[in-house]
PDB file of C-alpha atoms in Angstrom:
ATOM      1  CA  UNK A   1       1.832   8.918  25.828  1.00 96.00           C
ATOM      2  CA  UNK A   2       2.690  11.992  27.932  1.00 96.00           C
ATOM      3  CA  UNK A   3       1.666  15.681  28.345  1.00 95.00           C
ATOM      4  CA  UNK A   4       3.351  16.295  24.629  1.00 97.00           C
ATOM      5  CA  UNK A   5       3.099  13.222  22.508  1.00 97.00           C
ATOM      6  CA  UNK A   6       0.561  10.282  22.101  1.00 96.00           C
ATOM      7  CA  UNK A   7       1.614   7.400  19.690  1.00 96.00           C
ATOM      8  CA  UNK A   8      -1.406   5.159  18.072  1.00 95.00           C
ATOM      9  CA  UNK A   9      -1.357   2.193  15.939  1.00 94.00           C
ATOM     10  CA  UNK A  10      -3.660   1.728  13.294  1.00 95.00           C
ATOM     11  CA  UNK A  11      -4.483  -1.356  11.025  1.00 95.00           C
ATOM     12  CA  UNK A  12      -7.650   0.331   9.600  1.00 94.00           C
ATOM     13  CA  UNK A  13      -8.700  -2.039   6.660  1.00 92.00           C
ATOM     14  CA  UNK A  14     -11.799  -0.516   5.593  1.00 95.00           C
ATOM     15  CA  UNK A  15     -12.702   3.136   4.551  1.00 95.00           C
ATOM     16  CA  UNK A  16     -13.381   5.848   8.010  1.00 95.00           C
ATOM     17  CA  UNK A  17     -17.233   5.723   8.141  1.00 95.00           C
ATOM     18  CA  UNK A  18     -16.933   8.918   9.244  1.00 96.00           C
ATOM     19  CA  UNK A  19     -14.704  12.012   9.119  1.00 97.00           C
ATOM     20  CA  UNK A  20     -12.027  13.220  11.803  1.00 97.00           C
ATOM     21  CA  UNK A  21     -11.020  16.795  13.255  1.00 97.00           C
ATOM     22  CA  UNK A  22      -8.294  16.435  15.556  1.00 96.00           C
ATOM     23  CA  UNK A  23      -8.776  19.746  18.169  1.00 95.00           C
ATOM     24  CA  UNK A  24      -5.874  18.235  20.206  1.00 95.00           C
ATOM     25  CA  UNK A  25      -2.934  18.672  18.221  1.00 95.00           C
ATOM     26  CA  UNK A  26      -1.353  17.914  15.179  1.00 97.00           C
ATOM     27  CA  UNK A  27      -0.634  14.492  13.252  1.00 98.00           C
ATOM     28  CA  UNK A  28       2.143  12.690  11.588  1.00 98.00           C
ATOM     29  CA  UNK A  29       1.242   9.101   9.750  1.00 98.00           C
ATOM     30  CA  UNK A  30       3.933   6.402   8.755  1.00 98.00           C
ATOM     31  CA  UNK A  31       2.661   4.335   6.560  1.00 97.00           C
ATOM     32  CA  UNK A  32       4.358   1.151   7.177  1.00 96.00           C
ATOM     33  CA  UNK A  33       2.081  -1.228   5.362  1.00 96.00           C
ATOM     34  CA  UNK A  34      -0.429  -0.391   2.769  1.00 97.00           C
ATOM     35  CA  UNK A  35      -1.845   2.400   0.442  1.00 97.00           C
ATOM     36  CA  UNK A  36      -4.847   4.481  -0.126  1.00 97.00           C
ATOM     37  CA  UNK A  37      -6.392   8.074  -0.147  1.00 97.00           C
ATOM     38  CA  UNK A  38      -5.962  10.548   3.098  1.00 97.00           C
ATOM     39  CA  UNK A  39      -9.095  12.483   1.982  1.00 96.00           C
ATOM     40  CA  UNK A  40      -9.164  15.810   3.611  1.00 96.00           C
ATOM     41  CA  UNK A  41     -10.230  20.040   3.343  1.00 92.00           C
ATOM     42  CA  UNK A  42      -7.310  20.481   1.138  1.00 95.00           C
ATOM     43  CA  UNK A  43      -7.972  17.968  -1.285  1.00 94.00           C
ATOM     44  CA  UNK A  44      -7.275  13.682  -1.660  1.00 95.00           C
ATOM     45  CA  UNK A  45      -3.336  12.867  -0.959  1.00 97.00           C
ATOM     46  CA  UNK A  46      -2.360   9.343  -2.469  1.00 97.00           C
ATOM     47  CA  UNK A  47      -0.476   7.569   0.265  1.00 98.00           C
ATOM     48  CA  UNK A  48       2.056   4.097   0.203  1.00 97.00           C
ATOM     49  CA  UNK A  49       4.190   2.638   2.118  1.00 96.00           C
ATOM     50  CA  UNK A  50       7.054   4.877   4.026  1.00 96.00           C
ATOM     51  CA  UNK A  51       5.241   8.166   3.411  1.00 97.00           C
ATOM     52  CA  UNK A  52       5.111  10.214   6.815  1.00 98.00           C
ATOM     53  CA  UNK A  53       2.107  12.540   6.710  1.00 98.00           C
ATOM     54  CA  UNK A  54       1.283  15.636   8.282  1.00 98.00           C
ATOM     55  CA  UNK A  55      -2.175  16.789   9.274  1.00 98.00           C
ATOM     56  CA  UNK A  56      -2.514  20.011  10.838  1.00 97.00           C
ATOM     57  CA  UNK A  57      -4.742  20.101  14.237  1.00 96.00           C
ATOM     58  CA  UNK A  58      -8.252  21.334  13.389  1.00 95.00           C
ATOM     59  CA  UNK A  59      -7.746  19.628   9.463  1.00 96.00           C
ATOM     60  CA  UNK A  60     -11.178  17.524   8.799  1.00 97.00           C
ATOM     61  CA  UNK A  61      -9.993  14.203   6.933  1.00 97.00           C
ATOM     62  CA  UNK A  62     -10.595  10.689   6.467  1.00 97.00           C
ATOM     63  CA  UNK A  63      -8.648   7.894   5.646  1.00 97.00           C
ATOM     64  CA  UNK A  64      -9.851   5.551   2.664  1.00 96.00           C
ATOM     65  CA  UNK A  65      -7.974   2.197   2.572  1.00 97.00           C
ATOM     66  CA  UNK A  66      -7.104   0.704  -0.899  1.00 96.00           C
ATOM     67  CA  UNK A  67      -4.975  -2.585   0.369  1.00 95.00           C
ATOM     68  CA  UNK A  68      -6.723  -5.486   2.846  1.00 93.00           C
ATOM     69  CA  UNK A  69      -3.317  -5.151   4.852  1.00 94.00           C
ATOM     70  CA  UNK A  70      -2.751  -2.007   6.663  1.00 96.00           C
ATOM     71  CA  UNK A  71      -0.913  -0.550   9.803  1.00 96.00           C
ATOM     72  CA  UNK A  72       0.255   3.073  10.239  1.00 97.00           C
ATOM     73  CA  UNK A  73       1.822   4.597  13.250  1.00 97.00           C
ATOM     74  CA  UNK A  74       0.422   7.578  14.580  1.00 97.00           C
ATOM     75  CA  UNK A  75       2.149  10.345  16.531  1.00 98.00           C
ATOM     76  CA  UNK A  76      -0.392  12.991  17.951  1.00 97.00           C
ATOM     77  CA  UNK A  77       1.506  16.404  19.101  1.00 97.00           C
ATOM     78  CA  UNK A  78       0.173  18.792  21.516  1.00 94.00           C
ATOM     79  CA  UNK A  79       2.256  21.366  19.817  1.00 95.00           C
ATOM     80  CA  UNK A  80       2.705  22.538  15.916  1.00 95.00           C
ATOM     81  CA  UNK A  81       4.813  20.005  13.886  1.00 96.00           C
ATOM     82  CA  UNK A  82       8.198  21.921  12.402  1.00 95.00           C
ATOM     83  CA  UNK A  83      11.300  20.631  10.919  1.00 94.00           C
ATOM     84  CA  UNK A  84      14.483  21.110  12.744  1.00 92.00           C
ATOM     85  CA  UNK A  85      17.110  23.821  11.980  1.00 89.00           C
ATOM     86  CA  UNK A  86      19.500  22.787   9.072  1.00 82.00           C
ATOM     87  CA  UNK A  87      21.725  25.523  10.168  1.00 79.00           C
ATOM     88  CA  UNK A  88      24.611  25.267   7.595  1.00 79.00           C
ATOM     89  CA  UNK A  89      23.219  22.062   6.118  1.00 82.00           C
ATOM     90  CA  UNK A  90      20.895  23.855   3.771  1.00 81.00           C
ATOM     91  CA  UNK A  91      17.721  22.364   1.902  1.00 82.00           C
ATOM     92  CA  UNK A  92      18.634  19.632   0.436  1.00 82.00           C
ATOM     93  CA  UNK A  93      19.845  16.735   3.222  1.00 83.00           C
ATOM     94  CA  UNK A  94      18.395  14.659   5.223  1.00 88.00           C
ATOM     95  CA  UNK A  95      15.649  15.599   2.517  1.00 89.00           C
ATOM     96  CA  UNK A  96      14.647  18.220  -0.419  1.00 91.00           C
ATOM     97  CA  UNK A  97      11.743  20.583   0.156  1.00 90.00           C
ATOM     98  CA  UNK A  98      11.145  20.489  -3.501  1.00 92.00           C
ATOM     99  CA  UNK A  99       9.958  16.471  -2.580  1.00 94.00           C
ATOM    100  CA  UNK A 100       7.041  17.366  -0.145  1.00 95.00           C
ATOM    101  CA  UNK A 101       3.750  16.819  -1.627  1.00 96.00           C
ATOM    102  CA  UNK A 102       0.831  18.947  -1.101  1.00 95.00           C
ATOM    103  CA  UNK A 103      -2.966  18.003  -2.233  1.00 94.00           C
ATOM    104  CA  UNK A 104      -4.989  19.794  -4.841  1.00 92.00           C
ATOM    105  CA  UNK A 105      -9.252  19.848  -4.156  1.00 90.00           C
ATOM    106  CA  UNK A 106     -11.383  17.396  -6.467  1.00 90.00           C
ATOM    107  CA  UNK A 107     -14.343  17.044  -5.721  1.00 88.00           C
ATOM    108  CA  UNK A 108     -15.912  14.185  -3.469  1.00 88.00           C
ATOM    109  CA  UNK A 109     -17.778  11.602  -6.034  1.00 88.00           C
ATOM    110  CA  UNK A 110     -19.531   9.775  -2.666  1.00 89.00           C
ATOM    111  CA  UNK A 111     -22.760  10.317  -2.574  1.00 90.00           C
ATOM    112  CA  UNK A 112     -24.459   9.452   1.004  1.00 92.00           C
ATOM    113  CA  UNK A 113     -27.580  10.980   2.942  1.00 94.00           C
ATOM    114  CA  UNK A 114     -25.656  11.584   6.193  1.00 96.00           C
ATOM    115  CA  UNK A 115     -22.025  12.653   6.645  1.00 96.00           C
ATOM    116  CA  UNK A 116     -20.876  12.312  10.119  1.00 97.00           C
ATOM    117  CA  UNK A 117     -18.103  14.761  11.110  1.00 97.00           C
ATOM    118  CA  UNK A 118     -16.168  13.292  14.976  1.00 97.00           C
ATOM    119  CA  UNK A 119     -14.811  16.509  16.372  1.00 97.00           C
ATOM    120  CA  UNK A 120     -12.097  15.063  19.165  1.00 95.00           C
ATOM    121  CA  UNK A 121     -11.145  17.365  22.076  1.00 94.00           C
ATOM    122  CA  UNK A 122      -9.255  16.214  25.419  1.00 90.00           C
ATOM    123  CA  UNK A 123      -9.359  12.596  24.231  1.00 85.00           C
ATOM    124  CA  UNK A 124     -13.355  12.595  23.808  1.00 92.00           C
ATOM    125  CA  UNK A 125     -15.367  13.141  20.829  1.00 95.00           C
ATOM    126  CA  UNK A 126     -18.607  15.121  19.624  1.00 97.00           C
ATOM    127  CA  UNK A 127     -20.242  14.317  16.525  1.00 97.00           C
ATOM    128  CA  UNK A 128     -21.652  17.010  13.877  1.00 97.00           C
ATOM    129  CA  UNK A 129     -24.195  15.520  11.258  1.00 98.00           C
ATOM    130  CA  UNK A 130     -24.313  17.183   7.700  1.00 96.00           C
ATOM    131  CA  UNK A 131     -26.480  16.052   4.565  1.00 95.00           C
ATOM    132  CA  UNK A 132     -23.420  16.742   2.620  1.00 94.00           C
ATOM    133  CA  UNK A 133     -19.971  15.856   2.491  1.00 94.00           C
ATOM    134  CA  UNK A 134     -17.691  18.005   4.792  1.00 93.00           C
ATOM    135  CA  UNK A 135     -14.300  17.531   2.682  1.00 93.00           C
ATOM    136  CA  UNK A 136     -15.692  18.601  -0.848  1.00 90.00           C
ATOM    137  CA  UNK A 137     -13.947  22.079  -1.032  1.00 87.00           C
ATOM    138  CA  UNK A 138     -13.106  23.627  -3.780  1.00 89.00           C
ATOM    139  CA  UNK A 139      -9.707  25.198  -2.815  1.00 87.00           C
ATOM    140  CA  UNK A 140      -7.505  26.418  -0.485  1.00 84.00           C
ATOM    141  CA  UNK A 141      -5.969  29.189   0.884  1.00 85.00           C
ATOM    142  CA  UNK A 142      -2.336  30.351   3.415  1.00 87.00           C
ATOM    143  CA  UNK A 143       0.564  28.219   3.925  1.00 87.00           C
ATOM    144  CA  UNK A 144      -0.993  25.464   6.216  1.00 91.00           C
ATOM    145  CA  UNK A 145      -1.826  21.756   4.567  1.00 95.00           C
ATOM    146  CA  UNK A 146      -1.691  18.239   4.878  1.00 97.00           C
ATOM    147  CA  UNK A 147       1.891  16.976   2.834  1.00 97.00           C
ATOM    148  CA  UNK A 148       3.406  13.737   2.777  1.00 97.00           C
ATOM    149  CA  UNK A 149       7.285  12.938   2.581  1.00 96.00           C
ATOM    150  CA  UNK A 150       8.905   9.245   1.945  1.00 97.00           C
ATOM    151  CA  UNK A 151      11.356   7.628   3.502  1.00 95.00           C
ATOM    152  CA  UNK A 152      12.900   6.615   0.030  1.00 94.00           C
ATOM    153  CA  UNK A 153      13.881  10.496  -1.054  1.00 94.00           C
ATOM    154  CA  UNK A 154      16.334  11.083   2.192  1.00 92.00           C
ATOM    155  CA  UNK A 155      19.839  11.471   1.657  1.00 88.00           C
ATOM    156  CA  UNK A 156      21.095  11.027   5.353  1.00 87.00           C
ATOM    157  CA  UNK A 157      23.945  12.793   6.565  1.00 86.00           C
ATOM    158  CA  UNK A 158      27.156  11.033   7.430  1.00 83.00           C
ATOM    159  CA  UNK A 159      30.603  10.929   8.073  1.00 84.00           C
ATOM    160  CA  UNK A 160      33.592   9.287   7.072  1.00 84.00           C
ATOM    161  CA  UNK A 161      35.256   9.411  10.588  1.00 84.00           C
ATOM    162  CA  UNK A 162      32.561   9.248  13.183  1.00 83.00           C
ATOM    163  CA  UNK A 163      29.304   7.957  13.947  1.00 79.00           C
ATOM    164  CA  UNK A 164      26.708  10.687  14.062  1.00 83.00           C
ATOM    165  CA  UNK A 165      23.897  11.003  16.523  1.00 82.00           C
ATOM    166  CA  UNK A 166      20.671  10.176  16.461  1.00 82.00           C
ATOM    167  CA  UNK A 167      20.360  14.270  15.797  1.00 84.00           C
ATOM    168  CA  UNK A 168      21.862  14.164  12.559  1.00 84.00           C
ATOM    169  CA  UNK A 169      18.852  12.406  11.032  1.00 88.00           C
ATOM    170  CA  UNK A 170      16.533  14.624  12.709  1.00 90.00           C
ATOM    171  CA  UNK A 171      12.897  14.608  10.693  1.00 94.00           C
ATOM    172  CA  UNK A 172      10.212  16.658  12.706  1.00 96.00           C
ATOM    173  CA  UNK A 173      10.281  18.459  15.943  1.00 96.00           C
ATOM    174  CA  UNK A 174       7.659  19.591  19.084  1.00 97.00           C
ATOM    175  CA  UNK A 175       7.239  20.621  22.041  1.00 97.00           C
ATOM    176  CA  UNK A 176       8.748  17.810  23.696  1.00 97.00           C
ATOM    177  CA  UNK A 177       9.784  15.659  21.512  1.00 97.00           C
ATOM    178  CA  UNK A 178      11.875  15.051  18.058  1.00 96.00           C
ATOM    179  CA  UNK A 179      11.009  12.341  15.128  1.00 97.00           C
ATOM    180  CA  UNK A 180      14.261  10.717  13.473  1.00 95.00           C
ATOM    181  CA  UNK A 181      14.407   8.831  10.491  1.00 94.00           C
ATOM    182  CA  UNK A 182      17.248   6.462   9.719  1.00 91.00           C
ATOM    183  CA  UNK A 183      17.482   5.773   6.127  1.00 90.00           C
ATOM    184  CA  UNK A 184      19.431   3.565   3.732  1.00 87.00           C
ATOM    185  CA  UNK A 185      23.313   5.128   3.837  1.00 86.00           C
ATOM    186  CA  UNK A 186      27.230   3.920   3.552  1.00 83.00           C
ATOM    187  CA  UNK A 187      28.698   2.959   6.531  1.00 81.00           C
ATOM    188  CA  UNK A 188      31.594   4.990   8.195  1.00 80.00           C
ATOM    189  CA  UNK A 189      34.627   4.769   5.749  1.00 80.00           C
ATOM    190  CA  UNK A 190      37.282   5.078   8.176  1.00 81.00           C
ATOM    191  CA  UNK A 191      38.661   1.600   9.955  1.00 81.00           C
ATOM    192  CA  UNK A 192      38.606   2.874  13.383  1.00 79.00           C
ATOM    193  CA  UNK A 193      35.566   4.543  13.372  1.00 78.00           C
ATOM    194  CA  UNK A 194      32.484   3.534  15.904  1.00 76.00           C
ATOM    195  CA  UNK A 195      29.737   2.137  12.845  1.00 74.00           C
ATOM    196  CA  UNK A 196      27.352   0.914  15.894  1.00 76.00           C
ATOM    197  CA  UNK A 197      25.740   3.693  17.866  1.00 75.00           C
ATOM    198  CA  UNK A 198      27.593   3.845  21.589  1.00 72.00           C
ATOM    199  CA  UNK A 199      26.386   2.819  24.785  1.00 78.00           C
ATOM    200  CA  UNK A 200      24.587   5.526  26.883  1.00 81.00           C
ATOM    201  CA  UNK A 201      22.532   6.292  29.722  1.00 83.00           C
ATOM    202  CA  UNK A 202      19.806   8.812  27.347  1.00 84.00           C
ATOM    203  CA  UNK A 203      18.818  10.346  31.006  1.00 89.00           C
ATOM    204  CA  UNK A 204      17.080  13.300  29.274  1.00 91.00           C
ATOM    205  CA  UNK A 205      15.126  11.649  26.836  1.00 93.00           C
ATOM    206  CA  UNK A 206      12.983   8.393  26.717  1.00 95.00           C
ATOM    207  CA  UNK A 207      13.561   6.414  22.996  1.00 94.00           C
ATOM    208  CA  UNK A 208      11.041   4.554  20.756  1.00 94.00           C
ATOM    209  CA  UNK A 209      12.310   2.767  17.970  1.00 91.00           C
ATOM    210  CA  UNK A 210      10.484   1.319  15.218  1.00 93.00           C
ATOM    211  CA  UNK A 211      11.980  -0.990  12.503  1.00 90.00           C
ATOM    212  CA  UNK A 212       9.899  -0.191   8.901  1.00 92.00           C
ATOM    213  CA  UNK A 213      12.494  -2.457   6.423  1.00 89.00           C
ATOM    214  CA  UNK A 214      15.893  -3.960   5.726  1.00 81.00           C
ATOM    215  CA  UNK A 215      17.932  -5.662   7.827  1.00 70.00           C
ATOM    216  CA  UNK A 216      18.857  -3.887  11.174  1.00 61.00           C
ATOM    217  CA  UNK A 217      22.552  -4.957  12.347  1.00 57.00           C
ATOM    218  CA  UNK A 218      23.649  -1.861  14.160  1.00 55.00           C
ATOM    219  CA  UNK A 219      22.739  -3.104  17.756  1.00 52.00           C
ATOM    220  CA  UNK A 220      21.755  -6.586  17.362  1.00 55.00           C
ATOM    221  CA  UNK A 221      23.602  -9.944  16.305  1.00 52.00           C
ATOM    222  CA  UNK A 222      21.816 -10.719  13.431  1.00 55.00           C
ATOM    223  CA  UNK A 223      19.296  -8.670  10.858  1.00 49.00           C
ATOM    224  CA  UNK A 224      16.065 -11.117  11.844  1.00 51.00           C
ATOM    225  CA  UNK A 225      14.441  -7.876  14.102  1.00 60.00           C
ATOM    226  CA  UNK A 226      10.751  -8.172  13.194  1.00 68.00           C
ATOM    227  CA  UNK A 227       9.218  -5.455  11.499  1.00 78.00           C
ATOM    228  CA  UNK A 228       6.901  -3.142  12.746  1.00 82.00           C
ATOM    229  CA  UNK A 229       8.402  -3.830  16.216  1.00 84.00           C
ATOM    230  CA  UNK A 230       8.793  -0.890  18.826  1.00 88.00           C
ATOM    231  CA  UNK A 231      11.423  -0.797  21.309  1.00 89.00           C
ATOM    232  CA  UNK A 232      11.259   1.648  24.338  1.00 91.00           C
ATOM    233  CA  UNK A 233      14.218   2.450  26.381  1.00 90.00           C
ATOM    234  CA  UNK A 234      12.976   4.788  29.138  1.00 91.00           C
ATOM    235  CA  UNK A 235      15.017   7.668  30.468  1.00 91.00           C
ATOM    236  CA  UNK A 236      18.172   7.012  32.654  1.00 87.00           C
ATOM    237  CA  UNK A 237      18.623   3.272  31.522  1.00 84.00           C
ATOM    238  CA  UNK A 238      21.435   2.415  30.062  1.00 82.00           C
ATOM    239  CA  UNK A 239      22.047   0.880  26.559  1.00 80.00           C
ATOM    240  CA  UNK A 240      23.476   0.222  23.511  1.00 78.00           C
ATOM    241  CA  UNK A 241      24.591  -2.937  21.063  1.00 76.00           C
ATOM    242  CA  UNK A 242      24.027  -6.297  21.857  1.00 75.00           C
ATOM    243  CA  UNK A 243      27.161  -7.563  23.237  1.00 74.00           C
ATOM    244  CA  UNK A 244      29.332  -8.834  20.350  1.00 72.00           C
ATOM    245  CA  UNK A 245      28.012  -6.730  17.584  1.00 73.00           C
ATOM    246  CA  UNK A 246      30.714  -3.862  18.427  1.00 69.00           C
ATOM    247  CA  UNK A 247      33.522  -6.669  18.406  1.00 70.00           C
ATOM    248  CA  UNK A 248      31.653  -7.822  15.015  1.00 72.00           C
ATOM    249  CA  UNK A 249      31.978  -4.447  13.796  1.00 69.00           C
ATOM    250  CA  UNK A 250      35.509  -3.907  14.480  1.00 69.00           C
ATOM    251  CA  UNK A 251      36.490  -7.762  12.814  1.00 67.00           C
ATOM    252  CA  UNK A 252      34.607  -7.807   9.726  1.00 68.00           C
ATOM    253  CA  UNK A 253      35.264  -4.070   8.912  1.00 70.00           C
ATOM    254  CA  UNK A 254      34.655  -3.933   4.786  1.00 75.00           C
ATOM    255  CA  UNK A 255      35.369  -1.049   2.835  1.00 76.00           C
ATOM    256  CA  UNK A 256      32.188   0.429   1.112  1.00 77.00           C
ATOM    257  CA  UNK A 257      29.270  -1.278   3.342  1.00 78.00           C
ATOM    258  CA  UNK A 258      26.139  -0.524   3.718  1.00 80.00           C
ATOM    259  CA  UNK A 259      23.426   0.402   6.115  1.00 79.00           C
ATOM    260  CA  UNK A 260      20.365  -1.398   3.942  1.00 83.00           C
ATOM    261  CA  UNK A 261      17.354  -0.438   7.104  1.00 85.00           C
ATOM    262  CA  UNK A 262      14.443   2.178   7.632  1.00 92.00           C
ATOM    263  CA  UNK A 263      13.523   2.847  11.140  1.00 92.00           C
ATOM    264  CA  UNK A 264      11.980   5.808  13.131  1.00 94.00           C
ATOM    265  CA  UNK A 265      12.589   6.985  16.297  1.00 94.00           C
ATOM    266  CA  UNK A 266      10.916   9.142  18.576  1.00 96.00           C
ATOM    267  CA  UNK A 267      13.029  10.751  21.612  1.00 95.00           C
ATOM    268  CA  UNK A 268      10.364  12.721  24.464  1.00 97.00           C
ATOM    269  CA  UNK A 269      11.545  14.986  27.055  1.00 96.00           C
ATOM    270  CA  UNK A 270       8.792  13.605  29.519  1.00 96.00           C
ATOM    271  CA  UNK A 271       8.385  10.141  30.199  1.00 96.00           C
ATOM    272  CA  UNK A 272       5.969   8.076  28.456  1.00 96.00           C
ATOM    273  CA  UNK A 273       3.170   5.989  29.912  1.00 96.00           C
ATOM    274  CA  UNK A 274       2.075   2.824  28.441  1.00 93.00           C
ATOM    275  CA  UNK A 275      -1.720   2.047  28.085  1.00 94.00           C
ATOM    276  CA  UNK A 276      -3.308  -1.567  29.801  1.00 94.00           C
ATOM    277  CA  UNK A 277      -3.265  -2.788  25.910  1.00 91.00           C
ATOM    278  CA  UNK A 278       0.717  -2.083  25.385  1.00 90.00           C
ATOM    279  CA  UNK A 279       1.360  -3.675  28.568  1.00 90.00           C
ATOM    280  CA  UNK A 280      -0.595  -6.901  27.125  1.00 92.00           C
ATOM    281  CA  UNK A 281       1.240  -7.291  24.035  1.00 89.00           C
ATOM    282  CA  UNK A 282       4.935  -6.689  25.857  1.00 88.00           C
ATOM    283  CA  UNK A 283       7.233  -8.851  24.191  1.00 86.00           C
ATOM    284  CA  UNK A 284       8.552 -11.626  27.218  1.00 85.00           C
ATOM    285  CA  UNK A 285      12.214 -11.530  27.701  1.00 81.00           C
ATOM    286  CA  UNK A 286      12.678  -8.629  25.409  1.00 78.00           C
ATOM    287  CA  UNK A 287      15.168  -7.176  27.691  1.00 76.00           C
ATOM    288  CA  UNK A 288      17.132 -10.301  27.995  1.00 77.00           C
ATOM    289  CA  UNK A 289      18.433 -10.252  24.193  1.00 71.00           C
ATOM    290  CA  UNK A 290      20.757  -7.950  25.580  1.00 68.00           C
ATOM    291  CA  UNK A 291      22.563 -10.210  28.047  1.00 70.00           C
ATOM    292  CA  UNK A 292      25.850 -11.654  27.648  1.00 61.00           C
ATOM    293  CA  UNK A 293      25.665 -14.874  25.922  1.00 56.00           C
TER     294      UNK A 293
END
């Protein structure tokens, strides 16, 4: 977390016994495993795997479960959630607006005497008690709601020459910070272009990464990268491909390859700190994968 961003894990298994209004900032979900119901003020949204979500700060919901197995990364912005400017691009890559899904009200069939309400403000919460459910609405009104996009309707930009950056498959933007999503895509067509990203120092920015499928061979020497992994590489240190996977690159060149992974990546202007229970589940000799073998 810093002063823009916070990033949360949940592996929620059973419904919210209560519902949520976030007064700190905005919301995005990736749902890497699992599926259920993100009840909310503007109506039920079905959720599965690879669906991002966005829930507006101030947005009562609560999330109801329907697998045994769940996780979901959470990105918490102090700042409205926007999508970057397609400049020339247009509206139809990395993704069509015509794919975003917004809810439509129904009512709440739950029946309960108590509905608890956990308004959360500067990290702490106060609860507000009503005898009736605070999501059954009836409809909705402006330009503001929860939607949901999935990973499987991008169509990433690329080119046949170069390797493009990390920018290119911009997703959402903040104050502070920018949400990419790399998606399923051919691989550069050209022989001698770079099809592994380059090495680099990222001194403005510090990097999460966060495998969701497939196999991921752009940086390291074989596809086994456990899923649901994140990576940070904090501002100013340098990085890049494991050694040997650029040589790899260049040697088995094939004509109409494939990038066959999903992974996210968050890029923050301030640094991030890491919380006592992310320092106790640090992966040991992470760093060293990168040596020279």
């Amino acid at each position: 977390y810093n002063n823009d961003v916070a990033l949360f894990i949940s592996r929620r298994s059973e419904p919210m016994p209560f519902c949520l209004r976030n007064g700190d900032g905005d919301e995005i979900h990736f749902i890497h495993k699992g599926r259920g119901v993100l009840q909310s003020d503007f109506g039920p949204l079905h959720y599965t795997e690879g669906d991002y979500i966005v829930v507006p700060k101030g947005t009562n919901y609560r999330i109801v479960p329907e697998t045994r197995e769940n996780f979901s990364l959470i990105i918490q912005s102090r700042g409205p959630i926007s999508f970057p400017d397609r400049a020339g691009i247009g509206h139809y890559a990395p993704f069509d607006y015509d794919v975003i899904e917004t809810p439509e009200p129904a009512p709440v069939t739950e029946q309960r005497p108590e509905w608890e309400l956990r308004v959360k403000r500067r990290g702490e919460s106060t609860s507000v008690f009503y005898d009736f459910c605070p999501l059954d609405v009836v409809g909705w009104k402006g330009t503001q709601s929860v939607f949901k996009l999935n990973v499987k309707d991008f169509r990433p930009l690329m080119s046949e020459g170069v390797h493009l950056p990390p920018s290119a498959h911009g997703t959402f933007q903040a104050p502070g910070f920018v949400v990419c999503t790399f998606a399923p895509r051919p691989l550069e067509g050209d022989p001698k272009a770079l099809r592994v990203p380059w090495y680099h120092r990222n001194v403005d920015y510090d990097e999460v990464f966060f495998v969701h499928s497939g196999e991921f061979t752009l940086s390291r020497r074989s596809g086994t990268t456990p899923f649901g992994i994140l990576s940070l590489n904090p501002q100013g240190l340098h990085h890049g491909p494991q050694p040997g996977v650029w040589e790899n690159s260049v040697k088995n060149w094939q004509k109409d390859a494939r990038l066959e992974f999903v992974a996210i990546n968050l890029d923050t202007e301030e640094p991030l700190l890491m919380t006592p229970d992310v320092q106790a589940i640090e992966v040991p000799g992470y760093a060293d994968l990168w040596a020279k073998k």
